[in-house]
CSV table of C-alpha atoms in Angstrom, one decimal:
chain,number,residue,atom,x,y,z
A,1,UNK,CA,-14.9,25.9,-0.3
A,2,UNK,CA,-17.4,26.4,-2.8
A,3,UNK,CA,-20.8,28.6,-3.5
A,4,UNK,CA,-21.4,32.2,-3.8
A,5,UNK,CA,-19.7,33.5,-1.2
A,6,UNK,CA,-16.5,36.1,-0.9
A,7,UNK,CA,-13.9,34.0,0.1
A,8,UNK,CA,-12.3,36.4,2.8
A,9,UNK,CA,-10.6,35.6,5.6
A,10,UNK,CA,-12.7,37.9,7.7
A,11,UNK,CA,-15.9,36.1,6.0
A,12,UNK,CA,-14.1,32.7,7.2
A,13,UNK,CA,-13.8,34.4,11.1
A,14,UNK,CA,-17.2,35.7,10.9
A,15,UNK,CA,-18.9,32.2,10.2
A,16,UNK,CA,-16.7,30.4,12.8
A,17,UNK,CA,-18.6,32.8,15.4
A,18,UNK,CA,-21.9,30.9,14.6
A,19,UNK,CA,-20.6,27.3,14.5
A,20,UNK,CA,-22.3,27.0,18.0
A,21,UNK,CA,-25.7,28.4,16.9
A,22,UNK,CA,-25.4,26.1,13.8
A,23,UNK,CA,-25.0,22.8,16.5
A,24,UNK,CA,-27.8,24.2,18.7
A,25,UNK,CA,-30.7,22.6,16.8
A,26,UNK,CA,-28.8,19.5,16.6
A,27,UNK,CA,-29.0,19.1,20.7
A,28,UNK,CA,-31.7,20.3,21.2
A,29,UNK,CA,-33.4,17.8,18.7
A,30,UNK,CA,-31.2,15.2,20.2
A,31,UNK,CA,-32.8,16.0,23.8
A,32,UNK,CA,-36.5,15.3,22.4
A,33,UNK,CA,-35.5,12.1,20.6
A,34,UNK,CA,-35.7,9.4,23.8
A,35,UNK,CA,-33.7,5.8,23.7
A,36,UNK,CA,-34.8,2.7,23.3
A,37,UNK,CA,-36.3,1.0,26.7
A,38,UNK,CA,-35.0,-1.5,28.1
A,39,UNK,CA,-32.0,-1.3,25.0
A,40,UNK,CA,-29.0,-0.1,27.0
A,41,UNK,CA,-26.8,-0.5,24.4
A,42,UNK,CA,-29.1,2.2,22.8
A,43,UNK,CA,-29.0,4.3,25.6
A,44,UNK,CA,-25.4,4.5,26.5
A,45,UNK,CA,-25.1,5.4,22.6
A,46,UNK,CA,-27.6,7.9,23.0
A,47,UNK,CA,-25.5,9.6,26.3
A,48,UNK,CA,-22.5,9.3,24.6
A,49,UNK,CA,-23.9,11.4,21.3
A,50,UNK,CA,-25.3,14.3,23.9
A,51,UNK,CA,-22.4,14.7,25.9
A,52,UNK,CA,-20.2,14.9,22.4
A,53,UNK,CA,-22.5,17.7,21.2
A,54,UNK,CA,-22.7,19.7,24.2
A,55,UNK,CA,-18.9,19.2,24.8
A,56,UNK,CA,-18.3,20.5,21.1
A,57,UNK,CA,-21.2,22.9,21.5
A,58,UNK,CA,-19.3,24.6,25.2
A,59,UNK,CA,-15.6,24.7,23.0
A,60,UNK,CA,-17.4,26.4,20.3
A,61,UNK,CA,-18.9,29.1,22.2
A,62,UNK,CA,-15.5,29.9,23.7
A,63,UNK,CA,-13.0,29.9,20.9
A,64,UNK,CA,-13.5,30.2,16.9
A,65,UNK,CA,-11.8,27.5,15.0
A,66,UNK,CA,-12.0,29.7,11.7
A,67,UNK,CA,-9.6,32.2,13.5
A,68,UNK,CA,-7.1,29.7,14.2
A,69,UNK,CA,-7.4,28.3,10.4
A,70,UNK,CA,-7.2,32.2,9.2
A,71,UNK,CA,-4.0,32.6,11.4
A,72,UNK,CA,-2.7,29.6,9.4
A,73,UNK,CA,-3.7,30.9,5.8
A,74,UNK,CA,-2.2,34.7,6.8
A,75,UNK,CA,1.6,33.1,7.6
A,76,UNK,CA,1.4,30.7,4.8
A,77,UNK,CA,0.9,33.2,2.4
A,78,UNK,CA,4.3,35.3,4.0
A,79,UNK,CA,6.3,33.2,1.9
A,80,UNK,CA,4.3,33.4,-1.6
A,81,UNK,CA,5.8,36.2,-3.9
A,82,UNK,CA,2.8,36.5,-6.1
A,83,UNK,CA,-0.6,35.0,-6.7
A,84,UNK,CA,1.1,32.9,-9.5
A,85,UNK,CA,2.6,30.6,-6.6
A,86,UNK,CA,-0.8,29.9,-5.4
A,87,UNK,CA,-2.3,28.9,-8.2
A,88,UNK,CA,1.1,26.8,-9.0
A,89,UNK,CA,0.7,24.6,-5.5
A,90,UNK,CA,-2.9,24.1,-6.3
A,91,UNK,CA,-3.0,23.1,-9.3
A,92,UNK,CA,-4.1,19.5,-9.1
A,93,UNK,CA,-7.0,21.0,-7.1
A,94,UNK,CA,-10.1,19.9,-8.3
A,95,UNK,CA,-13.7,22.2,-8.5
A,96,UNK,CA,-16.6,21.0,-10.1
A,97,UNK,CA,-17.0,24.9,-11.0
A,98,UNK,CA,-14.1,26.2,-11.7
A,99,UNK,CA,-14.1,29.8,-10.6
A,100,UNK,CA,-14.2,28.4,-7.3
A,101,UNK,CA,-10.7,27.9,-7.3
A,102,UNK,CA,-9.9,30.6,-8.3
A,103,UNK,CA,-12.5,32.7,-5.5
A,104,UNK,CA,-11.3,30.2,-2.6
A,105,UNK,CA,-7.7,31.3,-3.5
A,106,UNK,CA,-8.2,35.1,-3.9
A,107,UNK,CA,-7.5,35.9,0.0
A,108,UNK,CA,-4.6,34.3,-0.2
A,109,UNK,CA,-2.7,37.3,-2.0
A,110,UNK,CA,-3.2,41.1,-0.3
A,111,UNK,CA,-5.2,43.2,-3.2
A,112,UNK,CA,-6.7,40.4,-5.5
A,113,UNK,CA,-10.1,40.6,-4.3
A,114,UNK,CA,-10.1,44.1,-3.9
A,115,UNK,CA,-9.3,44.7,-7.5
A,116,UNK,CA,-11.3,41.6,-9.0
A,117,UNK,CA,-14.8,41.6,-6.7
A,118,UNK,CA,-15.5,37.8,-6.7
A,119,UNK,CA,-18.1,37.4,-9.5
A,120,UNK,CA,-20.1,34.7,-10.5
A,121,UNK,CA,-21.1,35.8,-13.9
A,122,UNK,CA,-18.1,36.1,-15.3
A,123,UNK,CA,-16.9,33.0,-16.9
A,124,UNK,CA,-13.5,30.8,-15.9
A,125,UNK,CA,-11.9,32.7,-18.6
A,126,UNK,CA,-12.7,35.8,-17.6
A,127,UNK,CA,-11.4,35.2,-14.3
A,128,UNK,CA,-8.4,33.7,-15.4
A,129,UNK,CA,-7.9,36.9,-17.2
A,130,UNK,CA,-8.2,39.3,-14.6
A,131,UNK,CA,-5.4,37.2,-12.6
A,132,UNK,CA,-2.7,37.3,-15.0
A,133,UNK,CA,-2.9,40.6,-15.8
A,134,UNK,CA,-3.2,41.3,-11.7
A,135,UNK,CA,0.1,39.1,-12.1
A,136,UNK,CA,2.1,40.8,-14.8
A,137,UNK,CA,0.5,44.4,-14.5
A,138,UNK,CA,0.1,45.0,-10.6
A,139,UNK,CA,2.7,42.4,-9.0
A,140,UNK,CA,5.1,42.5,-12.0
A,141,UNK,CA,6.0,38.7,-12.1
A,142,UNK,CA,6.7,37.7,-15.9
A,143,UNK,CA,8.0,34.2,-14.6
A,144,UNK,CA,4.3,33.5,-14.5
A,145,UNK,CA,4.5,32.3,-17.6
A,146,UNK,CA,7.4,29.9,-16.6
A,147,UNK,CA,5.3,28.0,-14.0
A,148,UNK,CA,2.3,27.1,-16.5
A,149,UNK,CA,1.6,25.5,-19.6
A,150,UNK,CA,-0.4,27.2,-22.4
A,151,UNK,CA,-3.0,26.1,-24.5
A,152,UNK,CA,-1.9,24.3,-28.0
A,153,UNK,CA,-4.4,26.0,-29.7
A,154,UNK,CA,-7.6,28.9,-29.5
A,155,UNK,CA,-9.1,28.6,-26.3
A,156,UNK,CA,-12.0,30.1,-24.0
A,157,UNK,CA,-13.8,33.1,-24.8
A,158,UNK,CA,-13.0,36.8,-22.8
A,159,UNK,CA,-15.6,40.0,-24.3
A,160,UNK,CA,-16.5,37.8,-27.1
A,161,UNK,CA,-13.1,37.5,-28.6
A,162,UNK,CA,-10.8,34.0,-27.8
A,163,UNK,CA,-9.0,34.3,-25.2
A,164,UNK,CA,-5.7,35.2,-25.1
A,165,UNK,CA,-2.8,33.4,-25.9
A,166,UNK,CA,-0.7,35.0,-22.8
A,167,UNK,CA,-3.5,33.6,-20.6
A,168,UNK,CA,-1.6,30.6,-19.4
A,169,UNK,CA,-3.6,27.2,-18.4
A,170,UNK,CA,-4.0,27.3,-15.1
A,171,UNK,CA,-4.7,23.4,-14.5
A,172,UNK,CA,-1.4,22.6,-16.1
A,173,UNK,CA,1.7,23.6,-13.9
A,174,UNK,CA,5.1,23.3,-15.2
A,175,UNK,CA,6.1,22.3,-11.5
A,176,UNK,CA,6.6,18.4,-13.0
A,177,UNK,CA,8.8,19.3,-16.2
A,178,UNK,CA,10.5,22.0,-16.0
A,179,UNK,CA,14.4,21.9,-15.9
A,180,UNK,CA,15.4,22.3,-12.6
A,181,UNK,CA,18.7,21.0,-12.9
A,182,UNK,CA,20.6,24.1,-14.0
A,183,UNK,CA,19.4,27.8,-13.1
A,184,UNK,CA,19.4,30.7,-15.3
A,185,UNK,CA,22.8,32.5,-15.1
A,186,UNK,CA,21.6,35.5,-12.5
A,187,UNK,CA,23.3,38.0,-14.9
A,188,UNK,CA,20.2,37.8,-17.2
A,189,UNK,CA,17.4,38.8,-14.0
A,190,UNK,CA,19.1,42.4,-14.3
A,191,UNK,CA,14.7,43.9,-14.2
A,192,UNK,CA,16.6,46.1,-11.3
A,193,UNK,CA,18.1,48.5,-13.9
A,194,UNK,CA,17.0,51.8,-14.0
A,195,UNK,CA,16.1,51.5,-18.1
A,196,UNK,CA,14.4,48.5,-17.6
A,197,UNK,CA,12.2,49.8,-14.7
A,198,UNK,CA,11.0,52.3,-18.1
A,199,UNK,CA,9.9,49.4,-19.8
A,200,UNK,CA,6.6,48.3,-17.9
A,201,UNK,CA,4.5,45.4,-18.9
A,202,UNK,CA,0.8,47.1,-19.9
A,203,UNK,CA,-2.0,46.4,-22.3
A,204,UNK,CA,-4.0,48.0,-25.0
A,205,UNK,CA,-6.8,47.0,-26.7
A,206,UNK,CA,-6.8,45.8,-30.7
A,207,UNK,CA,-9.7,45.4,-32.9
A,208,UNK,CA,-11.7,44.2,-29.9
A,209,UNK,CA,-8.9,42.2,-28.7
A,210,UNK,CA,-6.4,42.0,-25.3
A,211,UNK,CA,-2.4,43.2,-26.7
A,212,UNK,CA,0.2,42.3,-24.0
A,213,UNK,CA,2.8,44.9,-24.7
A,214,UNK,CA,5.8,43.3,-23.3
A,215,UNK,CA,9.5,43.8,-22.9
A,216,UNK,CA,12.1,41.2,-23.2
A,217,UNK,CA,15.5,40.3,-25.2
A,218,UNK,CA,15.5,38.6,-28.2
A,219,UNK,CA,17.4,34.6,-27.8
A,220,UNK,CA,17.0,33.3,-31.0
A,221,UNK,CA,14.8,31.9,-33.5
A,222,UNK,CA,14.1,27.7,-33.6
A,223,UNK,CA,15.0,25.4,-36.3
A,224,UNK,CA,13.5,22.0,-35.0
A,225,UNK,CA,15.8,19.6,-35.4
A,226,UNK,CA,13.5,16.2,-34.0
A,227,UNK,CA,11.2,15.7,-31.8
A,228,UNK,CA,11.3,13.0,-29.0
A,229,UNK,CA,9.1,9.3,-29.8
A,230,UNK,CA,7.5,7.9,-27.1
A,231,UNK,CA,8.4,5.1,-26.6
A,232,UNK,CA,11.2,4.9,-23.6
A,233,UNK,CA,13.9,2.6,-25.7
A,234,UNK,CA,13.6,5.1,-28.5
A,235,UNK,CA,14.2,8.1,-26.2
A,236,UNK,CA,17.4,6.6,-25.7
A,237,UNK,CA,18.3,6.0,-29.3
A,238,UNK,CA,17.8,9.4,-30.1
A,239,UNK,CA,19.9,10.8,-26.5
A,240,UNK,CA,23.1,9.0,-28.6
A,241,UNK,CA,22.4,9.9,-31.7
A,242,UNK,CA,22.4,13.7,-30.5
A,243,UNK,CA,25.8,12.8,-28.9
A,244,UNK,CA,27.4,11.5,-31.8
A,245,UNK,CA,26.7,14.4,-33.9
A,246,UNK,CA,29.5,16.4,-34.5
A,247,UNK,CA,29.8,19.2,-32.3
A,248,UNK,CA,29.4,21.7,-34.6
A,249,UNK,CA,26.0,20.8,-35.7
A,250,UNK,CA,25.1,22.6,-32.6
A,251,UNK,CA,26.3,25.7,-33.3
A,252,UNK,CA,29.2,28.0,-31.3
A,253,UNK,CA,26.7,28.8,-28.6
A,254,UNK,CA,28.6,26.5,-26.3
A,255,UNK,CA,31.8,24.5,-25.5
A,256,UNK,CA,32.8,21.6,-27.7
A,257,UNK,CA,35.5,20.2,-26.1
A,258,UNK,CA,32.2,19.2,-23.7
A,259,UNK,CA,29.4,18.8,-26.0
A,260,UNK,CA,28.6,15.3,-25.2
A,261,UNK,CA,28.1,16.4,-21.4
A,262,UNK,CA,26.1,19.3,-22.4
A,263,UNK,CA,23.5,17.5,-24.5
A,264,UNK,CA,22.8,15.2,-21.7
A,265,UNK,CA,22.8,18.1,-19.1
A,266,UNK,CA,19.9,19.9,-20.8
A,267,UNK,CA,18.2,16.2,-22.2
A,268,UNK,CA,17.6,15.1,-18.6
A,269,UNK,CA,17.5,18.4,-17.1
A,270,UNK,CA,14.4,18.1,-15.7
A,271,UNK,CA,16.1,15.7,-13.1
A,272,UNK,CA,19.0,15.5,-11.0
A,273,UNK,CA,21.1,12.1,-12.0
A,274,UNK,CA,23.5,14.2,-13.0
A,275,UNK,CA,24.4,15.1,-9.9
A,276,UNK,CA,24.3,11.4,-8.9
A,277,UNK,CA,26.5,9.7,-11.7
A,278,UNK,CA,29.3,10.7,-14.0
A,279,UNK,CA,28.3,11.4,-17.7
A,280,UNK,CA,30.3,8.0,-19.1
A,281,UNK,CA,27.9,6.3,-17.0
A,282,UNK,CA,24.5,7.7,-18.2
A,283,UNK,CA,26.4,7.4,-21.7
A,284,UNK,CA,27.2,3.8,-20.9
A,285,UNK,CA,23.6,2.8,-18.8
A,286,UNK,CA,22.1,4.8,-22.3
A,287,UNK,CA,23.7,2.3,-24.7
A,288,UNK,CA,23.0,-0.8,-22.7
A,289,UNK,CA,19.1,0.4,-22.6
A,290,UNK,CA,18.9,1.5,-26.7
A,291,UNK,CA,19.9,-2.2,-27.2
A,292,UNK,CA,17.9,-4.1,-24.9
A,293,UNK,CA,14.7,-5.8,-25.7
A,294,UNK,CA,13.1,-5.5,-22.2
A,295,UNK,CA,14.1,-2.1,-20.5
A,296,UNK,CA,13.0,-3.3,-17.4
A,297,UNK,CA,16.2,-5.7,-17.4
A,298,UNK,CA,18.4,-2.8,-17.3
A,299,UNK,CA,16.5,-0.8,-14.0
A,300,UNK,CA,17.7,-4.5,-12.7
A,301,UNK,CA,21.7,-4.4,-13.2
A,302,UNK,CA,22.7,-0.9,-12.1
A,303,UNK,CA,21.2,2.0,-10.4
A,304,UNK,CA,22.1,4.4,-13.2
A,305,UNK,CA,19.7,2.3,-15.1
A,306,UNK,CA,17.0,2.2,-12.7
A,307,UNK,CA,17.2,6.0,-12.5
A,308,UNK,CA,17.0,6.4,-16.4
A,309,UNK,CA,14.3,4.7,-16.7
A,310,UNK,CA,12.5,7.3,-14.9
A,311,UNK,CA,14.5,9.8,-16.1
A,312,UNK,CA,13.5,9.5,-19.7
A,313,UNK,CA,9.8,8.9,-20.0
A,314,UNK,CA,9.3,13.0,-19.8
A,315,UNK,CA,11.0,13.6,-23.0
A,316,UNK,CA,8.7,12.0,-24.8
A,317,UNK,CA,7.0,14.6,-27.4
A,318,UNK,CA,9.3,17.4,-26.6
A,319,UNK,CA,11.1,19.4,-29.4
A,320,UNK,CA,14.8,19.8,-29.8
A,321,UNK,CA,15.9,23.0,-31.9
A,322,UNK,CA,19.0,24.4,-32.5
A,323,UNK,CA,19.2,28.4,-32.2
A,324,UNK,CA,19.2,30.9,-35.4
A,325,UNK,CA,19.1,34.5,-36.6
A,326,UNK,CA,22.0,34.8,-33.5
A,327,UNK,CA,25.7,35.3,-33.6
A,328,UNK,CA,26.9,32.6,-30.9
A,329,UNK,CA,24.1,29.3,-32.1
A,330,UNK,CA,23.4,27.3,-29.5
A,331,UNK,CA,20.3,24.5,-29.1
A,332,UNK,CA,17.7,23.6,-26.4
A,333,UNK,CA,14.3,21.7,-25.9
A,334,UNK,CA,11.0,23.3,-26.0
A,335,UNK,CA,8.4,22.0,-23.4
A,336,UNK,CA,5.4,23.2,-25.4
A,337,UNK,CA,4.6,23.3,-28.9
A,338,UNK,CA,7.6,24.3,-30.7
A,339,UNK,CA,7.9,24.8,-34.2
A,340,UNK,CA,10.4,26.1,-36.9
A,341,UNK,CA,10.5,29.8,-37.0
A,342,UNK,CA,9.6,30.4,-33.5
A,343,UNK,CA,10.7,33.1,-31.3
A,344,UNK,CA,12.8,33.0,-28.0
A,345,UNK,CA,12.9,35.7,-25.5
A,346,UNK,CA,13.6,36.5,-22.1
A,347,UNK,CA,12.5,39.2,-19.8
A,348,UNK,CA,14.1,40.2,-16.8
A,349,UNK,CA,12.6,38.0,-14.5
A,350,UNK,CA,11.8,35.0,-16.2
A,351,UNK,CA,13.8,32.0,-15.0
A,352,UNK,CA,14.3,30.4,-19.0
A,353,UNK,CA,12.9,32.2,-22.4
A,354,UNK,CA,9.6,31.6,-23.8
A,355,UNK,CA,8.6,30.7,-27.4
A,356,UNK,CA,6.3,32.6,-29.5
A,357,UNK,CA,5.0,32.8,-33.0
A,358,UNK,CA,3.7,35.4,-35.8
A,359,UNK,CA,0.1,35.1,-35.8
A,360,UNK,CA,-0.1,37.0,-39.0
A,361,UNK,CA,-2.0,40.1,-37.9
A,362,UNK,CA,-0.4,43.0,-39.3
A,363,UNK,CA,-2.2,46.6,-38.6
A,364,UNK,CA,-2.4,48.1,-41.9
A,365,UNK,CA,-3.8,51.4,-41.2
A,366,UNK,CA,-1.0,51.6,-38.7
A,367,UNK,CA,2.1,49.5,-38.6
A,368,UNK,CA,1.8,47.2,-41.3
A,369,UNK,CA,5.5,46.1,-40.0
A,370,UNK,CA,4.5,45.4,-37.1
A,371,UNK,CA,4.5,42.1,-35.9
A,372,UNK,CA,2.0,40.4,-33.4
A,373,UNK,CA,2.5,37.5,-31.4
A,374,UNK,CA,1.0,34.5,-30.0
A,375,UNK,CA,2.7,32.8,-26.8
A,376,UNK,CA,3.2,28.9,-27.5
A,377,UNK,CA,5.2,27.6,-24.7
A,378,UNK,CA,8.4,27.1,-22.2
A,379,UNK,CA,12.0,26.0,-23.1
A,380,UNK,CA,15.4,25.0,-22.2
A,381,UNK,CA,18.4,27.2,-23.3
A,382,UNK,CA,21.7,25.5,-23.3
A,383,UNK,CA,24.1,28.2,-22.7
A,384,UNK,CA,21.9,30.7,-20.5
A,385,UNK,CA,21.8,28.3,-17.9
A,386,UNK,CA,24.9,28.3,-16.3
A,387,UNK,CA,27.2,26.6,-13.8
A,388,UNK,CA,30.7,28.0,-14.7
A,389,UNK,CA,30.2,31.5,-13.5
A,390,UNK,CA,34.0,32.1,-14.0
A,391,UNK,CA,33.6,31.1,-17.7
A,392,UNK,CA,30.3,32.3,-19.2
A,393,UNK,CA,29.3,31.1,-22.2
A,394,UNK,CA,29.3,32.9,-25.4
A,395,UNK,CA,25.6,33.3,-25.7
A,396,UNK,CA,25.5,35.1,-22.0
A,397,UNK,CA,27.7,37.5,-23.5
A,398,UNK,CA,25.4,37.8,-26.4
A,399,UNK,CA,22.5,38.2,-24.6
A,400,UNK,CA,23.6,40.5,-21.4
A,401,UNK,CA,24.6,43.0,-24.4
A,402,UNK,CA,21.5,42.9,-26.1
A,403,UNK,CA,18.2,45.2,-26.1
A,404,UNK,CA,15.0,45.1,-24.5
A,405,UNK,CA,12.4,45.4,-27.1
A,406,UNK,CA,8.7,45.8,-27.0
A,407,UNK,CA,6.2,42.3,-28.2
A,408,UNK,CA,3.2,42.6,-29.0
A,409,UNK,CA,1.4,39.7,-28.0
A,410,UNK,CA,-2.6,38.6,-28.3
């Protein structure tokens, strides 16, 4: 669907009422244009064309086909919790413009269009704008910014000023690499509690410029300690070389007596071979591959092989950090752009913490303490992401105790 026109359902209905008016010229063209004498191939063509028209023409009259498609759109949507979900199944969709994405997917969620009038003067941006803060401000889902990517660096252009950095990328779901293998222990969604209810997500204006005023927990501050090559036999070198440092390198955030099995958990977290094949064999399938000259030999002798192969590939370019300025340590793996010095946090309804970074901007006039913030990217918490409920980890118990505080983010 694309052009300037408000993509309602009730719009939809209404132009299915004139497909048969739309048709009508068709036939009645059809009936003037005469078929070839004495060509009865031609002719028999030509009958078969005027009955098809004036067979579709009698169904259209007597049903709407857009009111079937709108029934179809109004019980999909039943099971979407926010317009975030929308965008995050559509986001290979391609648009030559791309508000029309955006426009063709406002019905989709109750209130959207009411609150945003579709617009064709404002710019991609801009829209993109309006919908996360319908997300965060009117639907109140933070895990928005779980299910997208953001931009590495300045992007887009909102009221003159750069967009901003809590504006996720749109095109650019995390559906294909986030961790799915473990979720976050449920302690940590406690956004039911009465203070936390206090604590609403809003905005404010700065200099010209969109704050996010945002409440989470503080996880940690990064200290990068490599970042993932490319190449797929070098992925592996580095997997052992991780599990060969000692254990305390990693800091008290988690069990030793298990390290090994936990750095491969949350390496190759973003699949499910764990659940496939013990540890000693991914351990064993990942020495075999670090030492091979053709990795394509190795998806050739076992199946633990053939499913690392496929397994590893996403690492490529992602960070691994170990956790600092906490009591317990602990490490993870950064999807986006992580750096040293970054900040982890966690709301109460993300699904794993977020990074984020000083920009520098200190108010002066104001609170020259206080920092601001711009949003850099997902990552993977060893240690909040649970399967021994029975036995949780030292950092749950660091974090369930902790604060929410207020970020400032632009």
């Amino acid at each position: 669907m694309v052009g300037r026109v408000p993509f309602t359902l009730h719009a939809l209905v209404d132009l299915g009422l004139h497909f048969a008016e739309i048709l009508r010229p068709f036939m009645d063209d059809l009936d003037k244009v005469a078929a070839r004498a004495g060509d009865a191939a031609d002719i028999e063509n030509h009958r078969k064309l005027q009955g098809r028209l004036k067979e579709a023409t009698q169904r259209l009259a007597q049903s709407n086909p857009m009111q079937d498609f709108a029934q179809d759109i109004a019980a999909s949507r039943k099971g979407l919790a926010s317009f975030g979900e929308v965008l995050d199944l559509t986001a290979q969709r391609e648009c030559f413009n791309p508000l029309d994405r955006f426009y063709a997917l406002y019905s989709m969620v109750d209130g959207v269009q009411k609150k945003y009038p579709v617009d064709y003067e404002y710019t991609a941006d801009e829209v993109a704008f309006q919908i996360t803060l319908w997300i965060l401000i009117y639907e109140g889902v933070d895990f928005v910014f779980n299910q997208f990517h953001f931009y590495d660096e300045p992007h887009g252009n909102v009221a003159g000023y750069r967009s901003p950095s809590w504006v996720p990328n749109y095109r650019d779901a995390t559906s294909r690499t986030r961790f799915i293998f473990k979720d976050l222990d449920k302690s940590l969604q406690d956004w039911e509690q009465k203070e936390q209810k206090e604590q609403m997500t809003n905005l404010s204006v700065l200099l010209g410029k969109s704050v996010l005023r945002f409440w989470a927990r503080r996880v940690g501050t990064t200290r990068v300690v490599f970042k993932f090559p490319s190449e797929t036999v070098e992925i592996a070198r580095q997997v052992l070389h991780a599990v060969k440092e000692p254990p305390a390198e990693w800091g008290n955030g988690v069990d030793e007596a298990n390290m090994a099995e936990r750095l491969i958990w949350a390496f190759l977290a973003h699949g499910r071979m764990q659940q496939t094949f013990p540890v000693n064999d991914i351990l064993n399938a990942l020495e075999e591959l670090s030492s091979s000259e053709d990795p394509s030999d190795l998806a050739l002798s076992s199946a633990v092989g053939k499913q690392l192969l496929r397994n590893l590939p996403p690492l490529a370019g992602r960070t691994v950090f170990q956790l600092t300025d906490c009591a317990t340590g602990g490490f993870g793996v950064g999807i986006g752009n992580i750096r040293d010095g970054d900040l982890l946090i966690l709301s109460g309804k993300m699904t794993n913490p977020i990074a984020l970074r000083d920009s520098g901007f200190r108010n002066f006039h104001t609170n020259p303490d206080v920092v601001h913030y711009r949003m850099v990217g997902n990552a993977f918490v060893e240690g909040i992401a649970e399967d021994q409920k029975d036995q949780p980890t030292p950092l749950v118990g660091e974090l369930k105790g902790a604060n929410f505080e207020e970020f400032l983010i632009w």
